[in-house]
mmCIF file of N, CA, C and O in Angstrom:
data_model
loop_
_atom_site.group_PDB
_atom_site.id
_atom_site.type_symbol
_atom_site.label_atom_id
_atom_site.label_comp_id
_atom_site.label_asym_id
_atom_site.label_seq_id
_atom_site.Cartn_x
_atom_site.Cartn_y
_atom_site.Cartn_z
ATOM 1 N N UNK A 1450 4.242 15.219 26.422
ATOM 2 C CA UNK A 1450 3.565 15.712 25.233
ATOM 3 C C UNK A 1450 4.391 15.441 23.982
ATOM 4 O O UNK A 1450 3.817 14.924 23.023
ATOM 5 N N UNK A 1451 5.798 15.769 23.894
ATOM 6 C CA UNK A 1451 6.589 15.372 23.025
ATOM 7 C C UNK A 1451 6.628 13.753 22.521
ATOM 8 O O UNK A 1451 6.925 13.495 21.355
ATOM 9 N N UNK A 1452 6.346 12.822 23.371
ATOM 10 C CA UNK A 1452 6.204 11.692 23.141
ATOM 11 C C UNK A 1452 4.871 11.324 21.999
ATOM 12 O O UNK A 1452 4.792 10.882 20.853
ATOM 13 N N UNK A 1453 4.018 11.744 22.952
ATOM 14 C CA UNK A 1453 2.590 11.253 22.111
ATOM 15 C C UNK A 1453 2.912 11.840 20.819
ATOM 16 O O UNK A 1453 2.955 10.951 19.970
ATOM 17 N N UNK A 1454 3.178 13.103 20.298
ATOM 18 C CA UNK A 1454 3.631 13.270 18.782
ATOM 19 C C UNK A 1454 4.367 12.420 18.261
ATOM 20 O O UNK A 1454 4.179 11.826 17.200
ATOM 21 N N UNK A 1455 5.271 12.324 19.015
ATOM 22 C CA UNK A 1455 6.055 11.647 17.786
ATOM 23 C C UNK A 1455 5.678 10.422 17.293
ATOM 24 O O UNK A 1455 5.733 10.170 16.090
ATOM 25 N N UNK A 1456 5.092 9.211 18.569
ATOM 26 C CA UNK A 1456 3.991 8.367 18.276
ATOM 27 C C UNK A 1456 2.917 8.676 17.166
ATOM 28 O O UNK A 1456 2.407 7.808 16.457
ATOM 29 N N UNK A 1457 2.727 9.594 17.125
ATOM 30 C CA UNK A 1457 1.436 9.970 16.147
ATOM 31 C C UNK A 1457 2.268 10.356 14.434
ATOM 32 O O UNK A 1457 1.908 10.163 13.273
ATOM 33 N N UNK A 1458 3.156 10.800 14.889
ATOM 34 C CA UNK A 1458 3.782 10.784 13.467
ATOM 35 C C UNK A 1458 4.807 9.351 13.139
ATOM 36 O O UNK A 1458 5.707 9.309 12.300
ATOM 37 N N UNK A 1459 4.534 8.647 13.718
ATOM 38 C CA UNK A 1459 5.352 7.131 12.969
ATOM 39 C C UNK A 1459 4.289 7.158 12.686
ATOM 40 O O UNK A 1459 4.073 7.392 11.496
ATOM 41 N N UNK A 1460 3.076 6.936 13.610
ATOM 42 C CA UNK A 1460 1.823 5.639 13.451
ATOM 43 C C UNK A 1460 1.165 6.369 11.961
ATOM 44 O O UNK A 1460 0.437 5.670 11.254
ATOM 45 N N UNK A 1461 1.419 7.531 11.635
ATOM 46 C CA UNK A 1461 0.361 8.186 10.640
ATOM 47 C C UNK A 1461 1.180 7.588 8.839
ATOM 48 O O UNK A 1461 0.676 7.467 7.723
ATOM 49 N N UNK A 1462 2.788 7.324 9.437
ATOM 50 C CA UNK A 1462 3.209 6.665 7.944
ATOM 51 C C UNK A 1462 3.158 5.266 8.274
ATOM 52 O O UNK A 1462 3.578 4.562 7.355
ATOM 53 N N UNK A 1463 2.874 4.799 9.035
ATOM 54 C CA UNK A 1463 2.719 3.256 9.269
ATOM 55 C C UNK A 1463 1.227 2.298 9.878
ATOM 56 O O UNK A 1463 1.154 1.126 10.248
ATOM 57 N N UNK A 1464 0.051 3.491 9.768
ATOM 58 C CA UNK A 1464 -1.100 2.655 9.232
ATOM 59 C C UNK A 1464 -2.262 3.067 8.577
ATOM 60 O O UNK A 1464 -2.881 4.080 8.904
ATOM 61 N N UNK A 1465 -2.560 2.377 7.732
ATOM 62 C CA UNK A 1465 -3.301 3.055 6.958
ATOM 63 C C UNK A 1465 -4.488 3.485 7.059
ATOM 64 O O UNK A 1465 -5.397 3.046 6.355
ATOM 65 N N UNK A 1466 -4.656 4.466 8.010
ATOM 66 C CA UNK A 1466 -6.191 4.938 8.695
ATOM 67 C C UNK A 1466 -6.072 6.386 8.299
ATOM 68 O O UNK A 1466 -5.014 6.971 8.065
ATOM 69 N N UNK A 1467 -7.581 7.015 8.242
ATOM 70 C CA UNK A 1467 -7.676 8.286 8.136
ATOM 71 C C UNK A 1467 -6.899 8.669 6.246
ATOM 72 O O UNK A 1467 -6.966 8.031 5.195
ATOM 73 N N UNK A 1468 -6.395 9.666 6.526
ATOM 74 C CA UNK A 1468 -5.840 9.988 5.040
ATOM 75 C C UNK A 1468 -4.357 9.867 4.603
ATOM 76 O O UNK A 1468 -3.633 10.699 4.056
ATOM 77 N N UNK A 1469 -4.071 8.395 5.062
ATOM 78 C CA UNK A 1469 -2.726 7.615 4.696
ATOM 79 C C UNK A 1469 -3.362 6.559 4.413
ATOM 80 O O UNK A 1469 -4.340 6.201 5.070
ATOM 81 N N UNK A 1470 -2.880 5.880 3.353
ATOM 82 C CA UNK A 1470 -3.016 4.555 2.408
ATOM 83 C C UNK A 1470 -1.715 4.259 1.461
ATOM 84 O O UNK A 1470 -0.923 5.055 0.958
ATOM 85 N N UNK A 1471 -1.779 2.753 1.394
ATOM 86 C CA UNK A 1471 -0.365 2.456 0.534
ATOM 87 C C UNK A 1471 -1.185 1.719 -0.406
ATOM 88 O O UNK A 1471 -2.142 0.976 -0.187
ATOM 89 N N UNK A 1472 -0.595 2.084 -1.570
ATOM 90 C CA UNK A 1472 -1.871 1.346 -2.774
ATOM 91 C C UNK A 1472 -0.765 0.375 -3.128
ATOM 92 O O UNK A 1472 -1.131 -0.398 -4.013
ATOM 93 N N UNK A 1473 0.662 0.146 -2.649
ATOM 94 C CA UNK A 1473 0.932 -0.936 -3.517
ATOM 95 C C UNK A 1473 1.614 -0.996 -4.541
ATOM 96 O O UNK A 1473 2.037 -2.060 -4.993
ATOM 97 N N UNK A 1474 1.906 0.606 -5.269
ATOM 98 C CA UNK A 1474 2.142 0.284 -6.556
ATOM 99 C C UNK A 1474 1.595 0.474 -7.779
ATOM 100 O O UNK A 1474 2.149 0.714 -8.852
ATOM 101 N N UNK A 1475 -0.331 0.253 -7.324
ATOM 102 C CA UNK A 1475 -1.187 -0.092 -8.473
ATOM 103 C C UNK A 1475 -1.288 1.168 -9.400
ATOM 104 O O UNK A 1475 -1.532 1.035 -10.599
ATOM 105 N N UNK A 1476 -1.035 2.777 -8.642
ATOM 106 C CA UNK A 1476 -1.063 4.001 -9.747
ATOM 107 C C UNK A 1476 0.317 3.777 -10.980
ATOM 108 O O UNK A 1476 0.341 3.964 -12.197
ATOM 109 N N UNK A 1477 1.435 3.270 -9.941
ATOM 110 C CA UNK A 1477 2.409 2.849 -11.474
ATOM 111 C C UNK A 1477 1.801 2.021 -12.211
ATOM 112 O O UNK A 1477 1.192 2.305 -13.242
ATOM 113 N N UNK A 1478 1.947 0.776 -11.651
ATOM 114 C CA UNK A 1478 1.091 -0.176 -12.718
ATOM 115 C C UNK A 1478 0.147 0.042 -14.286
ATOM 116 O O UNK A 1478 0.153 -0.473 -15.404
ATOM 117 N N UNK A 1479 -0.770 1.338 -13.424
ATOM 118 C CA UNK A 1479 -1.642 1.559 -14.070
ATOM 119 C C UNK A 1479 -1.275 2.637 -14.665
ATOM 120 O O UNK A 1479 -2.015 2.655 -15.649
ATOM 121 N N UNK A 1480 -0.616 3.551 -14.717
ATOM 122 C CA UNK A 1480 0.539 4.399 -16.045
ATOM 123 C C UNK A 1480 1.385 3.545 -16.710
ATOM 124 O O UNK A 1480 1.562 3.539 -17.928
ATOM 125 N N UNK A 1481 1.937 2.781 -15.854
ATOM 126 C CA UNK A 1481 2.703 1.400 -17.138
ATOM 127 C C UNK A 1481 1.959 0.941 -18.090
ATOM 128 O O UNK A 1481 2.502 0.840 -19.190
ATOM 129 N N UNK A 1482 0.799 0.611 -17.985
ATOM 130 C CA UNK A 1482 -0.333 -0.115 -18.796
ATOM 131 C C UNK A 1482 -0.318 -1.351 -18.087
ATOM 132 O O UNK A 1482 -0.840 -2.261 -18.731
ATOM 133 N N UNK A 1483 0.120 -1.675 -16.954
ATOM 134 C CA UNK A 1483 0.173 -3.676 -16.640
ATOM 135 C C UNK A 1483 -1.930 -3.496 -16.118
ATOM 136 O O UNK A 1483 -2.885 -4.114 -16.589
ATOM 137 N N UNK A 1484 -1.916 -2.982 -15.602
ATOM 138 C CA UNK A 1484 -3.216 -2.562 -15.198
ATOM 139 C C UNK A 1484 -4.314 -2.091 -15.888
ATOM 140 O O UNK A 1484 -4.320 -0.875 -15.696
ATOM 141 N N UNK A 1485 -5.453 -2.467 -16.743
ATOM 142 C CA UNK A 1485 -5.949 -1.845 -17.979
ATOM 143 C C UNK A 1485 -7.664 -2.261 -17.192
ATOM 144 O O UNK A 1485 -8.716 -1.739 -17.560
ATOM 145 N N UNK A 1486 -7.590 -2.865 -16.543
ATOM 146 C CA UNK A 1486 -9.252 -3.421 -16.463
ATOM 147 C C UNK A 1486 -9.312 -4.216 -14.603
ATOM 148 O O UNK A 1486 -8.475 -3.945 -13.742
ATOM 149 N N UNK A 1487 -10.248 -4.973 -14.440
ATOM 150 C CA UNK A 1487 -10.516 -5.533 -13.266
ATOM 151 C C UNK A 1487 -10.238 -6.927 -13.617
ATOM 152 O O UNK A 1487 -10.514 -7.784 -12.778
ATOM 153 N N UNK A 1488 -9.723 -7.279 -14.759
ATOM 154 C CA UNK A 1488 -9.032 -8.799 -14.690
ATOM 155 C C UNK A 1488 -7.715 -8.354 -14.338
ATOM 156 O O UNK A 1488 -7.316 -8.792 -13.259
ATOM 157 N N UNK A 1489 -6.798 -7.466 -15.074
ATOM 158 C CA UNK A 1489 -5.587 -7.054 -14.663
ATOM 159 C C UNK A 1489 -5.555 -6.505 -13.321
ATOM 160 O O UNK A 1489 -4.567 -7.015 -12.794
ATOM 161 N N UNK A 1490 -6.028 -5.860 -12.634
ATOM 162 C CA UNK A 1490 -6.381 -5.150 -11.096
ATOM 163 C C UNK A 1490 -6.243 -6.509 -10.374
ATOM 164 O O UNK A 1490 -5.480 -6.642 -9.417
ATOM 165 N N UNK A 1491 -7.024 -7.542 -10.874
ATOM 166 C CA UNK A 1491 -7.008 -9.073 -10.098
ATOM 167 C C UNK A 1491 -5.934 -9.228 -10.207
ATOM 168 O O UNK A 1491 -5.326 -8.786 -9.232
ATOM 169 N N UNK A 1492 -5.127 -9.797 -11.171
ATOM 170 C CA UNK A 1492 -3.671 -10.038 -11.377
ATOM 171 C C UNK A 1492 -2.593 -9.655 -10.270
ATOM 172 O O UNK A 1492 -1.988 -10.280 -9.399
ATOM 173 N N UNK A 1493 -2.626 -8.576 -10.629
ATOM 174 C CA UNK A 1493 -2.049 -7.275 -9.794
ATOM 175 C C UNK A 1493 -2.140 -7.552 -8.733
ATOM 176 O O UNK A 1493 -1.098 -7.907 -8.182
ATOM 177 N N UNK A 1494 -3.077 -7.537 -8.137
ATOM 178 C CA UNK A 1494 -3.885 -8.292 -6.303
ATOM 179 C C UNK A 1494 -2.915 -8.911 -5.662
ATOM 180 O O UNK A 1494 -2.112 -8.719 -4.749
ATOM 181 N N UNK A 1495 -3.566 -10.534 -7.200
ATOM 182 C CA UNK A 1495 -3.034 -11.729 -6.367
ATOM 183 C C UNK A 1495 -1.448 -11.798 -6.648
ATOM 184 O O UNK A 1495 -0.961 -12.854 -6.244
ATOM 185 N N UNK A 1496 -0.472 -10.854 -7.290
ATOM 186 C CA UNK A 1496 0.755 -11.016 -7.283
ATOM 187 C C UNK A 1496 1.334 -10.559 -6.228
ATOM 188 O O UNK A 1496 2.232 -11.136 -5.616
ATOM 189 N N UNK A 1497 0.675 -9.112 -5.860
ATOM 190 C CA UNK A 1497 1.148 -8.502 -4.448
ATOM 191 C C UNK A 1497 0.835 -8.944 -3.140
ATOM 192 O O UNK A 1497 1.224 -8.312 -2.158
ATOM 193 N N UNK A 1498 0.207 -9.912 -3.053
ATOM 194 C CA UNK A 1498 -0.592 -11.086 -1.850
ATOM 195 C C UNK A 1498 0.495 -11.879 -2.132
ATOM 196 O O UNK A 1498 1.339 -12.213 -1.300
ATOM 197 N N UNK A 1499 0.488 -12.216 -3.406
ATOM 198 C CA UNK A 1499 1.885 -13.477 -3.367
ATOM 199 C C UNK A 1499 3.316 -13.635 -2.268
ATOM 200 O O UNK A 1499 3.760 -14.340 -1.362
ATOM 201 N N UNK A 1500 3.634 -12.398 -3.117
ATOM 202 C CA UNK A 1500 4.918 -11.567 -2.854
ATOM 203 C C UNK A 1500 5.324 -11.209 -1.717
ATOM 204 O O UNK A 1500 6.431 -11.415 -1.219
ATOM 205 N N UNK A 1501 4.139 -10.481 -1.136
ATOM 206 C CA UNK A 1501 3.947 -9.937 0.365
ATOM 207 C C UNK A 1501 3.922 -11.235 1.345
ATOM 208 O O UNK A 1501 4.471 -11.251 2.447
ATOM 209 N N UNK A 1502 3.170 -12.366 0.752
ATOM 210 C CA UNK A 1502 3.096 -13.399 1.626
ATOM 211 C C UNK A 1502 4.694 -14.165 1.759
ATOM 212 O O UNK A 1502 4.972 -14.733 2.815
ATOM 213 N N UNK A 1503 5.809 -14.128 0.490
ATOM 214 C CA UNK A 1503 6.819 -14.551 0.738
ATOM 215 C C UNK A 1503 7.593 -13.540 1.921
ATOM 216 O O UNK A 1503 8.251 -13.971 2.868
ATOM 217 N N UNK A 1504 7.371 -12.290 1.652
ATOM 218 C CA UNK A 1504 8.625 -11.460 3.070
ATOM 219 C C UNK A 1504 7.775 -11.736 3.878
ATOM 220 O O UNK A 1504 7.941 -11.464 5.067
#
C-alpha cells in the first residue's frame, strides 16, 4: 500500500492529468507584458517548442 502512494504522488507532479498542469511560464510572461494577445501567446508557443525541442 505504501508503494502505490508514493507512485501516485511522483506521478501527480509529473503528469499533467486531472488538476496538475505546467503552463510553461506563460502566467509570468503574461505579468511581464511579453504576452499581450494571441500573436504574442504564438510567439511564446513556438519559443517554448523550440527550446524544449533543444533539451
Amino acid at each position: 500500500m505504501a508503494s502505490r502512494s508514493v507512485l501516485l504522488t511522483l506521478a501527480d507532479g509529473r503528469f499533467p492529468a486531472g488538476g496538475h498542469a505546467h503552463s510553461g511560464g506563460a502566467e509570468a510572461a503574461v505579468g511581464a507584458g511579453r504576452v499581450r494577445d494571441a500573436a504574442t501567446m504564438e510567439a511564446f508557443c513556438l519559443g517554448r517548442l523550440h527550446t524544449s525541442g533543444l533539451t
